[in-house]
mmCIF file of C-alpha atoms and ligand atoms in Angstrom:
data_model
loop_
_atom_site.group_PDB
_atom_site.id
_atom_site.type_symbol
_atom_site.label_atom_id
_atom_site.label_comp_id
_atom_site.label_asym_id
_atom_site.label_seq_id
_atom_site.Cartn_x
_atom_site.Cartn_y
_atom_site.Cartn_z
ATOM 1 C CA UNK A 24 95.104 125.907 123.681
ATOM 2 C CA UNK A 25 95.937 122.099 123.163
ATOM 3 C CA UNK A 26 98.976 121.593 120.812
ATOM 4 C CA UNK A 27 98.170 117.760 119.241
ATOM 5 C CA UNK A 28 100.690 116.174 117.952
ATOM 6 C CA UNK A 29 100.069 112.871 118.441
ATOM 7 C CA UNK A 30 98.877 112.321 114.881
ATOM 8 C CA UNK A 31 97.250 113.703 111.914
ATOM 9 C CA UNK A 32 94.090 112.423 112.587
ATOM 10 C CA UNK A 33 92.717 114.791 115.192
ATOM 11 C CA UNK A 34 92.079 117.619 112.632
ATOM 12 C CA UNK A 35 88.095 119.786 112.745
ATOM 13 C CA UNK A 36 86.563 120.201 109.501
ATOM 14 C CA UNK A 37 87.503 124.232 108.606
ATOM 15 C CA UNK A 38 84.243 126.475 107.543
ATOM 16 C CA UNK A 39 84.594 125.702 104.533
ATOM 17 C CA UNK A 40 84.775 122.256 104.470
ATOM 18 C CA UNK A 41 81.329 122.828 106.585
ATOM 19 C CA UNK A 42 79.572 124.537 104.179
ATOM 20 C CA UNK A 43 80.023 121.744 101.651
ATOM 21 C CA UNK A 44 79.205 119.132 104.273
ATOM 22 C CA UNK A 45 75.914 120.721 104.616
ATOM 23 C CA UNK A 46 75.399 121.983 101.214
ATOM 24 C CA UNK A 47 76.101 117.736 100.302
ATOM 25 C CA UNK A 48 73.517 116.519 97.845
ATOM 26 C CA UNK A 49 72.939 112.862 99.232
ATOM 27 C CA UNK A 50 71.403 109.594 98.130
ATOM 28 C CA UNK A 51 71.744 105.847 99.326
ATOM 29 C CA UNK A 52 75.383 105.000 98.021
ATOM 30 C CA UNK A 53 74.200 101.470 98.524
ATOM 31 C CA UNK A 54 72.389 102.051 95.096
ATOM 32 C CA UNK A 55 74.785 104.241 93.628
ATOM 33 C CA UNK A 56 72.920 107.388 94.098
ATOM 34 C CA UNK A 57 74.634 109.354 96.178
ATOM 35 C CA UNK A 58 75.907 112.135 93.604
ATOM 36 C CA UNK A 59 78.777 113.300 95.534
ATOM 37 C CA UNK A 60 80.454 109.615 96.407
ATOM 38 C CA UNK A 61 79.870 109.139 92.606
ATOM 39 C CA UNK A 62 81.491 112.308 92.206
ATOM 40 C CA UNK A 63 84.242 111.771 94.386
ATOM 41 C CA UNK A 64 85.055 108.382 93.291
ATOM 42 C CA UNK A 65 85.054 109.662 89.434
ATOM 43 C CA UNK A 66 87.507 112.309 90.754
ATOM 44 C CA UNK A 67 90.404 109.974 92.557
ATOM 45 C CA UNK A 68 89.747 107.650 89.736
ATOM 46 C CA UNK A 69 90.813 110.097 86.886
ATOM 47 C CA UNK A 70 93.363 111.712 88.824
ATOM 48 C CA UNK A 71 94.955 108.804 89.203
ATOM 49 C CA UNK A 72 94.219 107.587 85.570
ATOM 50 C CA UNK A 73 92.652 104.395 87.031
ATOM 51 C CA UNK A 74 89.688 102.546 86.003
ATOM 52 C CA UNK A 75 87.459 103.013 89.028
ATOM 53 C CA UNK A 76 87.351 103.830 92.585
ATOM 54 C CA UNK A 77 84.966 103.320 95.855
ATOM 55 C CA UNK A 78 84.915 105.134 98.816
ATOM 56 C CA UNK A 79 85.218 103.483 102.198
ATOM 57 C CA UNK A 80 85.121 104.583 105.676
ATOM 58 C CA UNK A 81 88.616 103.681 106.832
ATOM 59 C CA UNK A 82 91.600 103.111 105.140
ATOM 60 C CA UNK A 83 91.799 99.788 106.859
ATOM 61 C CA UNK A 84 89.128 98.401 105.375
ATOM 62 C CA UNK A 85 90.069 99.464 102.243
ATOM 63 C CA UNK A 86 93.568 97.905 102.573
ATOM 64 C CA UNK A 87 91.698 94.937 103.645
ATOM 65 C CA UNK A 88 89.253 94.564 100.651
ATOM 66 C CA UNK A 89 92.451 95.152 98.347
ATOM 67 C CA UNK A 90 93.704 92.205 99.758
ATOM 68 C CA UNK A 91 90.950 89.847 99.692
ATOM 69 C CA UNK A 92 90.532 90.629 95.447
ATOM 70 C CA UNK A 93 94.030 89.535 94.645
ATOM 71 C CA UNK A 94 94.359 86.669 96.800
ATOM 72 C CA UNK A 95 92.857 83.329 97.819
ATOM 73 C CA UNK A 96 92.964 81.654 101.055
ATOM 74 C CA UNK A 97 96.092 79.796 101.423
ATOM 75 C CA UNK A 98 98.018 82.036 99.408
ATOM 76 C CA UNK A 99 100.541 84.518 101.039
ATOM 77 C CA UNK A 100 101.452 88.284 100.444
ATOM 78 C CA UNK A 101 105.099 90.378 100.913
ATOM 79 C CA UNK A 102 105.149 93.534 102.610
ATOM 80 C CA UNK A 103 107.696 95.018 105.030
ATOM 81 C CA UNK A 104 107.412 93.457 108.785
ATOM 82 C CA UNK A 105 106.484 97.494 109.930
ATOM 83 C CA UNK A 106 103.806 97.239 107.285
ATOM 84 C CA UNK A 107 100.237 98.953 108.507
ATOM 85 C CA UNK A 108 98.549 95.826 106.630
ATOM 86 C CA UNK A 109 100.135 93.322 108.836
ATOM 87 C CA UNK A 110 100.411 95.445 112.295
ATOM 88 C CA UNK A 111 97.580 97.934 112.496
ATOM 89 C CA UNK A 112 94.436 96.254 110.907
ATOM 90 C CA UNK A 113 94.007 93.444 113.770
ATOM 91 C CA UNK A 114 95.014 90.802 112.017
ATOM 92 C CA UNK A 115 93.046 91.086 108.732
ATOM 93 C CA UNK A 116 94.768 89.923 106.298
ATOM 94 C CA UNK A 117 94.024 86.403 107.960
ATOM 95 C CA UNK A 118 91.051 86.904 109.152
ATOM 96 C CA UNK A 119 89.402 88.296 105.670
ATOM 97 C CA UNK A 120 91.601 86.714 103.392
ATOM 98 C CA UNK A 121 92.685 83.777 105.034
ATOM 99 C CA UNK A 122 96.010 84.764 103.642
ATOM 100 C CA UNK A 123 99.664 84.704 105.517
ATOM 101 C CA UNK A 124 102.228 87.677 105.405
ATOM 102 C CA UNK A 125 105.808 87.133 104.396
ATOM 103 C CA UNK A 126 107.402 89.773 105.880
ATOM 104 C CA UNK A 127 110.597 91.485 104.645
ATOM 105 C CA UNK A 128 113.138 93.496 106.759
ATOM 106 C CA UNK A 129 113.288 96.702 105.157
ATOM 107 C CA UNK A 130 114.461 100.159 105.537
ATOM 108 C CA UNK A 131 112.037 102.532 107.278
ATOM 109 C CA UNK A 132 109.419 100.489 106.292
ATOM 110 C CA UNK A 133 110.321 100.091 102.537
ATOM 111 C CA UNK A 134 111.656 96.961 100.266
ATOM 112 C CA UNK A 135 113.253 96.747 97.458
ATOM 113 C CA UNK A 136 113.049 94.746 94.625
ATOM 114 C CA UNK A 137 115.450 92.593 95.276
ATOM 115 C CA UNK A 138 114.064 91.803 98.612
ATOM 116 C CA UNK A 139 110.852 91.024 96.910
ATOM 117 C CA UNK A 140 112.379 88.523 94.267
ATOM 118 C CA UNK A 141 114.178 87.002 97.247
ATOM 119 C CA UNK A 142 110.935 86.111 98.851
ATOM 120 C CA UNK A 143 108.943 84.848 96.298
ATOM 121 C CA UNK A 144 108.207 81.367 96.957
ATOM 122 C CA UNK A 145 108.540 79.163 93.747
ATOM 123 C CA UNK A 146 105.253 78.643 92.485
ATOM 124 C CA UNK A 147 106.015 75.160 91.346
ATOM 125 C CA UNK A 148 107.448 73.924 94.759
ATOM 126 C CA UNK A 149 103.453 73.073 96.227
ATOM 127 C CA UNK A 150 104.760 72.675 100.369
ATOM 128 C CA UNK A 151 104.900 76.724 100.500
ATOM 129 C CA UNK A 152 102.093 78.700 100.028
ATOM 130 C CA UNK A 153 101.679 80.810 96.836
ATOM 131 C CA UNK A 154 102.821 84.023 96.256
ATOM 132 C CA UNK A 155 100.794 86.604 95.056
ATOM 133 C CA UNK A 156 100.704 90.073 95.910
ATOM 134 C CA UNK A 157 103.064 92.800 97.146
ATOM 135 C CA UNK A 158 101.737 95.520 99.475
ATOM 136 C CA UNK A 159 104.059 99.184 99.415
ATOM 137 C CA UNK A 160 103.292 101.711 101.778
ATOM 138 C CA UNK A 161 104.043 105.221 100.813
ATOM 139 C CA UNK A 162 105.101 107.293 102.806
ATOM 140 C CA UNK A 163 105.625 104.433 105.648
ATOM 141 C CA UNK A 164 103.532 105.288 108.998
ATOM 142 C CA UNK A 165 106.247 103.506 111.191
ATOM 143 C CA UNK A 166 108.722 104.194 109.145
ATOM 144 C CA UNK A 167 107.819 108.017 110.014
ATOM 145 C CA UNK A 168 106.896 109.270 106.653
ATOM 146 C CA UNK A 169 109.844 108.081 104.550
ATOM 147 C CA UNK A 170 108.569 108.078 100.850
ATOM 148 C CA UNK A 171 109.798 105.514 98.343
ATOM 149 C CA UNK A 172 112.045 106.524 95.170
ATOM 150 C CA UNK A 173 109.720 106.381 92.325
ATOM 151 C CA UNK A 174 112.429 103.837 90.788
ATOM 152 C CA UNK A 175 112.249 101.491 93.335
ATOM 153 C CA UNK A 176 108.620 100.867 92.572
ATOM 154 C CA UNK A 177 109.114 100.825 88.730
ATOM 155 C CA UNK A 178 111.480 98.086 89.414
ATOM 156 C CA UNK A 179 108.865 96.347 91.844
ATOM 157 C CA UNK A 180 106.500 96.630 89.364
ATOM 158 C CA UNK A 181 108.520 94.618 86.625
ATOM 159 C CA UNK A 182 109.255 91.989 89.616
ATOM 160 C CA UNK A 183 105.286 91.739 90.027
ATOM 161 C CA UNK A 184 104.822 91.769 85.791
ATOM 162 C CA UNK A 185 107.423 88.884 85.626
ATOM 163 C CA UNK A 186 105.845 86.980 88.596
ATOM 164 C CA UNK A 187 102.359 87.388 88.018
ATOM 165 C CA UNK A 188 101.872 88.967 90.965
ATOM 166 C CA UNK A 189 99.163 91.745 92.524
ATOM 167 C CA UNK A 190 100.731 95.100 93.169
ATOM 168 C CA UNK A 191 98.745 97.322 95.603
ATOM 169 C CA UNK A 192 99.769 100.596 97.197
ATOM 170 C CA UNK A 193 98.472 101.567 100.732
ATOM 171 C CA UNK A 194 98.510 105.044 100.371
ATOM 172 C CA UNK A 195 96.899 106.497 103.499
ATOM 173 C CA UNK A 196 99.753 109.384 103.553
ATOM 174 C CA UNK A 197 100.318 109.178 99.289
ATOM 175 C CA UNK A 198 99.255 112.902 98.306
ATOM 176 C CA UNK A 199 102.230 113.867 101.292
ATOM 177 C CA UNK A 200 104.428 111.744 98.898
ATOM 178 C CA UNK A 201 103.368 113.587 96.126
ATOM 179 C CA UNK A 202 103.567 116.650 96.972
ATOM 180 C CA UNK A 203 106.673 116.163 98.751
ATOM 181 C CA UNK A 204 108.229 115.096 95.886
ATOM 182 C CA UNK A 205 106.741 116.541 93.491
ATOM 183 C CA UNK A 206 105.448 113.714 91.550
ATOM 184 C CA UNK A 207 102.709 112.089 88.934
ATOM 185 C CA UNK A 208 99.435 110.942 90.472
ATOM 186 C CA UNK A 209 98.968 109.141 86.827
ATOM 187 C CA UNK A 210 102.690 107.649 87.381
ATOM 188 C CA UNK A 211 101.247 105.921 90.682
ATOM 189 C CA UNK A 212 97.889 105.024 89.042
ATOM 190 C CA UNK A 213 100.241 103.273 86.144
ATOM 191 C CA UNK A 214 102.478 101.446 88.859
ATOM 192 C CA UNK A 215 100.108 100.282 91.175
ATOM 193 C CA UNK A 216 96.758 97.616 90.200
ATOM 194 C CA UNK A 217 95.345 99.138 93.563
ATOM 195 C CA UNK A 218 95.763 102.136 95.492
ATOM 196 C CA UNK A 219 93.788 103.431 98.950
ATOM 197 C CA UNK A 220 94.101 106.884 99.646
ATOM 198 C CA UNK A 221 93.319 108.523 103.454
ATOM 199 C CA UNK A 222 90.953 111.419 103.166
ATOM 200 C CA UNK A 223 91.272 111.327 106.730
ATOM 201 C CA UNK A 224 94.855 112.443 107.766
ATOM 202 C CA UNK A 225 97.183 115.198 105.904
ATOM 203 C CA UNK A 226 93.504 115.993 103.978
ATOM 204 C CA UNK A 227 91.630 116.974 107.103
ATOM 205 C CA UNK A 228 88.262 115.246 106.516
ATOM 206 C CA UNK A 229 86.528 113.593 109.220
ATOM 207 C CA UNK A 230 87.013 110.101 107.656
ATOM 208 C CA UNK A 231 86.780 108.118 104.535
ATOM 209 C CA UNK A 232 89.564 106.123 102.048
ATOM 210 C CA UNK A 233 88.952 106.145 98.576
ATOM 211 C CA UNK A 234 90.407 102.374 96.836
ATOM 212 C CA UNK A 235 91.351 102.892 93.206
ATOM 213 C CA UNK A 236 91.937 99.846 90.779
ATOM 214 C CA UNK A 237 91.758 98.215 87.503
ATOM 215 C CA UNK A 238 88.218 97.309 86.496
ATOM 216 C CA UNK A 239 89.433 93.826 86.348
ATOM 217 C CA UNK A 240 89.602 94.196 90.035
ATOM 218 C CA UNK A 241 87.670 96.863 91.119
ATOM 219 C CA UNK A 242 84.178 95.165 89.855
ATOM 220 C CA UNK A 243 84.243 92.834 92.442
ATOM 221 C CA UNK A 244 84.718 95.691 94.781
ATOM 222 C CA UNK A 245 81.786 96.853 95.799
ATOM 223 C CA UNK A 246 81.140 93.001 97.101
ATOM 224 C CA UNK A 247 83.916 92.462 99.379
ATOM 225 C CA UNK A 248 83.288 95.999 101.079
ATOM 226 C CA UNK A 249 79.541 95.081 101.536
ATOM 227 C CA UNK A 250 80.895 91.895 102.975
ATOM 228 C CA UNK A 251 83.246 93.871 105.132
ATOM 229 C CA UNK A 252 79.991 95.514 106.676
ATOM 230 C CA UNK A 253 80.963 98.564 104.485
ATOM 231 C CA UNK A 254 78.337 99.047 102.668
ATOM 232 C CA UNK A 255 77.172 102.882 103.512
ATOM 233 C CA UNK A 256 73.781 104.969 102.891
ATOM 234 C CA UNK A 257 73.779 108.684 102.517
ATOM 235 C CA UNK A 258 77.114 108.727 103.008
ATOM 236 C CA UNK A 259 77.802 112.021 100.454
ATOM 237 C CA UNK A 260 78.055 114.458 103.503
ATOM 238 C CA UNK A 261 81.251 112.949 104.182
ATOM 239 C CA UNK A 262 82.044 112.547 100.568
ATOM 240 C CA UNK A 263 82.063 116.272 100.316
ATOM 241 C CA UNK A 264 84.235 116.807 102.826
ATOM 242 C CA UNK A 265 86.292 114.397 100.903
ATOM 243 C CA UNK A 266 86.121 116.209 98.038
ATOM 244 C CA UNK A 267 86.892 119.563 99.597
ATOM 245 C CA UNK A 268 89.989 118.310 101.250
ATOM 246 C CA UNK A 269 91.346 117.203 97.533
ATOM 247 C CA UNK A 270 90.581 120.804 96.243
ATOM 248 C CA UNK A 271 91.402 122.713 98.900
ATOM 249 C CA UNK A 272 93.599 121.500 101.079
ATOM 250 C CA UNK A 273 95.596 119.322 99.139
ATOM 251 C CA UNK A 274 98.939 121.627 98.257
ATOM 252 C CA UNK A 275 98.949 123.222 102.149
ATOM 253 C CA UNK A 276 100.516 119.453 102.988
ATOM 254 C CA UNK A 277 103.607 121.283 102.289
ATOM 255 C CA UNK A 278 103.654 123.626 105.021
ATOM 256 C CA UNK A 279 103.173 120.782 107.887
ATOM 257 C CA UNK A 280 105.986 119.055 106.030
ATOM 258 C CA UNK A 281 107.943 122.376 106.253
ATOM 259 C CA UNK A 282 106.990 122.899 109.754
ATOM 260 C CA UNK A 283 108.105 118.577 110.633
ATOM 261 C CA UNK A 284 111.228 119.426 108.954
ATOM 262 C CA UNK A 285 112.046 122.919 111.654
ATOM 263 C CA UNK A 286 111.263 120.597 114.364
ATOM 264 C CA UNK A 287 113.585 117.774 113.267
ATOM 265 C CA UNK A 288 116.393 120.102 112.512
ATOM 266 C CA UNK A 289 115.754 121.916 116.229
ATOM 267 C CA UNK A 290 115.250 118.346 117.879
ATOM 268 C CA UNK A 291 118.814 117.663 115.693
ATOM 269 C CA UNK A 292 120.486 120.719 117.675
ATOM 270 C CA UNK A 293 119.148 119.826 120.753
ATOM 271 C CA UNK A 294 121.875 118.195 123.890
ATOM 272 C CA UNK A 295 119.243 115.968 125.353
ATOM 273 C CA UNK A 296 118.037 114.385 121.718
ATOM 274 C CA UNK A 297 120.845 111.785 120.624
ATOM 275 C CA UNK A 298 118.924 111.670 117.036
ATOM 276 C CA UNK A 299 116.433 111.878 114.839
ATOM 277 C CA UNK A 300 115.058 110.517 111.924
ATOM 278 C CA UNK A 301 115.198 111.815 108.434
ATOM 279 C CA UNK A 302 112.356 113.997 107.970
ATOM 280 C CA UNK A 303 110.951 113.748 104.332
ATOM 281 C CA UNK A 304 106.730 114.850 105.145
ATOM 282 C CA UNK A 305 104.871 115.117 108.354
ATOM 283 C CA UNK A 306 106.141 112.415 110.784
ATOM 284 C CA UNK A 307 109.377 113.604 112.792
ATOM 285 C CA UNK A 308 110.560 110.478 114.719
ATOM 286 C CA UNK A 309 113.221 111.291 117.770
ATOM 287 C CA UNK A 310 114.959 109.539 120.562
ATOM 288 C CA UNK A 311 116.528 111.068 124.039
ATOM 289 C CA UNK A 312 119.740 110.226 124.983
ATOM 290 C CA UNK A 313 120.329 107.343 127.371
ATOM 291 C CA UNK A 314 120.816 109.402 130.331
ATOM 292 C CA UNK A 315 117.315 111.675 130.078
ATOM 293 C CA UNK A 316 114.073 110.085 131.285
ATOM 294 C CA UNK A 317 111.475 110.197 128.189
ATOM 295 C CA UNK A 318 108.626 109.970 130.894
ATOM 296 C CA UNK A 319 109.649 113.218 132.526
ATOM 297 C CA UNK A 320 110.080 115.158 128.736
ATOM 298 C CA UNK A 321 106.363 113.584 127.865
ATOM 299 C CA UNK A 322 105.071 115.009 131.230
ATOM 300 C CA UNK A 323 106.519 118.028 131.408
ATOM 301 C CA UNK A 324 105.527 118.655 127.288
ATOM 302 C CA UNK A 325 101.826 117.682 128.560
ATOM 303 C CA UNK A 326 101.911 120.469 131.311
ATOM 304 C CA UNK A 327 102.032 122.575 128.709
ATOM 305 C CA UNK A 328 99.281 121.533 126.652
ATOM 306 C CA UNK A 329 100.842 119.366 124.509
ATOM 307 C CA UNK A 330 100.606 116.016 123.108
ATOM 308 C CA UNK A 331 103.184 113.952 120.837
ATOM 309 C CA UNK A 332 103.516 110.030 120.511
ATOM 310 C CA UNK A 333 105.146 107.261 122.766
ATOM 311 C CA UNK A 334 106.173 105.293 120.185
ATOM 312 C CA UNK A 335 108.007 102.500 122.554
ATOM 313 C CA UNK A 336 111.458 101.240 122.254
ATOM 314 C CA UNK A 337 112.901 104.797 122.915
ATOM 315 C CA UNK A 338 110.795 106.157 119.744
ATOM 316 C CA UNK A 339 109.160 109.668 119.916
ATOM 317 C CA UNK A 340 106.784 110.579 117.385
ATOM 318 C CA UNK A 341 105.733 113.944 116.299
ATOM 319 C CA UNK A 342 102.989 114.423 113.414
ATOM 320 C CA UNK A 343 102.464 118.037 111.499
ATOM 321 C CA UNK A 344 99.050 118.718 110.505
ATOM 322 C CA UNK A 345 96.317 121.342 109.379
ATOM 323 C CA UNK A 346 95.241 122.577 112.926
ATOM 324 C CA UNK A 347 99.013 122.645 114.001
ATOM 325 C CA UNK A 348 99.201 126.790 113.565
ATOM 326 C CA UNK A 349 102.147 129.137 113.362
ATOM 327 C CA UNK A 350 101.304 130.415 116.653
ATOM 328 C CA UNK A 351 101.216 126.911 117.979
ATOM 329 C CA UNK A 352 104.336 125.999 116.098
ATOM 330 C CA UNK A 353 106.551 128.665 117.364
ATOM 331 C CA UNK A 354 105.519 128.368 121.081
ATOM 332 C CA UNK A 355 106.440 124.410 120.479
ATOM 333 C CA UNK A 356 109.707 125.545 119.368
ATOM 334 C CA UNK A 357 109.887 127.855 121.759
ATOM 335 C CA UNK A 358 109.421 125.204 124.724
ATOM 336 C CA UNK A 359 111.875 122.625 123.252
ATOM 337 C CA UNK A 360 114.252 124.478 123.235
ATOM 338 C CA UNK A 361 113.887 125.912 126.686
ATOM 339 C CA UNK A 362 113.521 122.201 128.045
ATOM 340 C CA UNK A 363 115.763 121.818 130.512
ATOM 341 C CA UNK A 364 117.327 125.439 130.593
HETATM 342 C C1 LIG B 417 96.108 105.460 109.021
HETATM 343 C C2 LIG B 417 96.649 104.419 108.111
HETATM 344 C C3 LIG B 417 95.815 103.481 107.493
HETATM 345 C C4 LIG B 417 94.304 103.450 107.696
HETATM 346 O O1 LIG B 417 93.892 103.583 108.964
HETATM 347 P P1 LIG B 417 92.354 103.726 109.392
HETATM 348 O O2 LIG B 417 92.479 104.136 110.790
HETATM 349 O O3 LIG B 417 91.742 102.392 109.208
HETATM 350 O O4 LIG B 417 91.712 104.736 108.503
HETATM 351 C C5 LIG B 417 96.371 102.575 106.642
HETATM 352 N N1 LIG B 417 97.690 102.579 106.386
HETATM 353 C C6 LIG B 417 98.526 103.462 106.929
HETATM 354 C C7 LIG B 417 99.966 103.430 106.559
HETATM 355 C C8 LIG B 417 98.049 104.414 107.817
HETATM 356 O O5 LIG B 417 98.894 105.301 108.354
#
């Protein structure tokens, strides 16, 4: 028995979500008739009282297309400096958009709105590139799952309303955020111009990223992700897999944030861990103290059968998911806290 826990990504579809893989009715999305990625999209898009939505096959590329409908070359975007957009999508915001990053020091991979005001530049002084969107991430991936106060991002969005500026959301982990918290998908849907949402992490599927949006937006969509090489056939198979993660495993996100939150407050209790990061959803960040060799913990975790994260700089990462059991969870307990005894 391997005990991954590396990320949320290395989930198996359950039998259920199998039967509705191969019980998919199919079409060629490319001319709209695949009845379950119609389906699917209609579904994000109401839940999150937006206009319209379009699946994708990674959440990159969704982030990406976002991008490239509310800018223009030349013109620049704010996000934090840990942001996905700018670290983990190879450079794409560039490369697609031909757009620069200003990037804000945040907290665990979250600004404020004050930050973003400060780093506006003034759209009448022509030497700086123009401002024009603001990318959130929620809950932050390097920022190990922090989630933003709803507040914060009300007060963002009035920023963005009073700048004329593009708000999207890169959502890969938001339905951990909300059901973490507790809150409104039709709050986000109101907040945010565009949101992209993972199917493929907390959810379970094998891939996909719905992008939600205003029409205004959104009907240029379908465009940029053909031009991204996105354009996908009979693509509902996965769709339905999509779909079955939303209805079925959807409020179970709780128990790996449960289960991230008795790690943390083990790790916490622990001599040879000098600390660890709040733990708000599924992503338990740790360092060892200075005098215990992280090589030798990662090793001697790995003779055992399991995996967790080299982050670098000292940072351990641990990610709760659906194939991370009770039985596996209490035998990880088990050997951290024997580590060393
Ligand atoms: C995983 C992730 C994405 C999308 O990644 P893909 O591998 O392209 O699906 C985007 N943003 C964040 C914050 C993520 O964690």
């Amino acid at each position: 028995m391997i005990i991954d826990l590396r990320s949320d990504t290395v989930t198996r579809p359950t039998p259920g979500m199998l039967d509705a893989i191969m019980s998919a009715k199919t079409g060629d999305d490319v001319y709209k008739e695949d009845p379950t990625v119609n389906a699917l999209e209609q579904k994000m898009a109401s839940l999150f009282g937006m206009d319209d939505a379009l699946f994708f096959p990674t959440g990159s590329m969704a982030n990406q297309a976002a991008i490239k409908l509310h800018t223009q070359p030349s013109q620049q975007l704010i996000c934090d400096k840990w942001a996905h957009v700018y670290n983990y999508e190879g450079g794409g915001v560039s490369f697609n958009s031909g757009v620069s990053c200003k990037l804000v020091d945040g907290h665990r991979g979250m600004i404020t709105a004050k930050q973003v005001v400060e780093n506006i530049n003034p759209p009448d002084f022509y030497h700086s590139p123009l401002t024009t969107l603001v990318c959130l991430e929620n809950t932050t991936n390097k920022g190990g799952g922090a989630c933003y106060e709803l507040d914060e991002i009300i007060k963002i969005k009035k920023v963005c309303l009073d700048n004329d500026l593009g708000l999207h959301l890169d959502g890969a982990r938001l339905m951990n955020a909300i059901v973490a918290n507790n809150e409104d998908t039709k709050q986000y849907g109101s907040l945010f111009d565009t949101i992209s949402v993972c199917l493929s992490k907390g959810l379970g599927a094998p891939m996909g990223t719905v992008l939600m949006g205003t029409s205004s937006l959104m009907k240029n969509a379908i465009r940029v992700r053909k031009v991204l090489g996105g354009g996908m056939r009979q693509v509902g198979f996965m769709a339905a897999a999509g779909l079955y993660a939303m209805e079925h495993q959807l409020q179970r996100l709780q128990e790996d944030h449960t289960k991230a939150k008795q790690i943390a407050t083990l790790l916490q209790s622990l001599p040879y861990i000098k600390k660890v990061e709040p733990t708000q959803t599924n992503i338990v960040i740790f360092y060892m103290q200075d005098d215990f060799n992280q090589d030798d913990f990662i090793n001697a975790l790995a003779a055992q059968n399991i995996r967790i994260s080299d982050m670098g700089q000292g940072k351990l990462r641990v990610v709760t998911h659906h194939d991370y059991t009770d039985s596996m969870h209490s035998k990880f307990l088990d050997i951290l806290s024997s580590y060393l005894n």
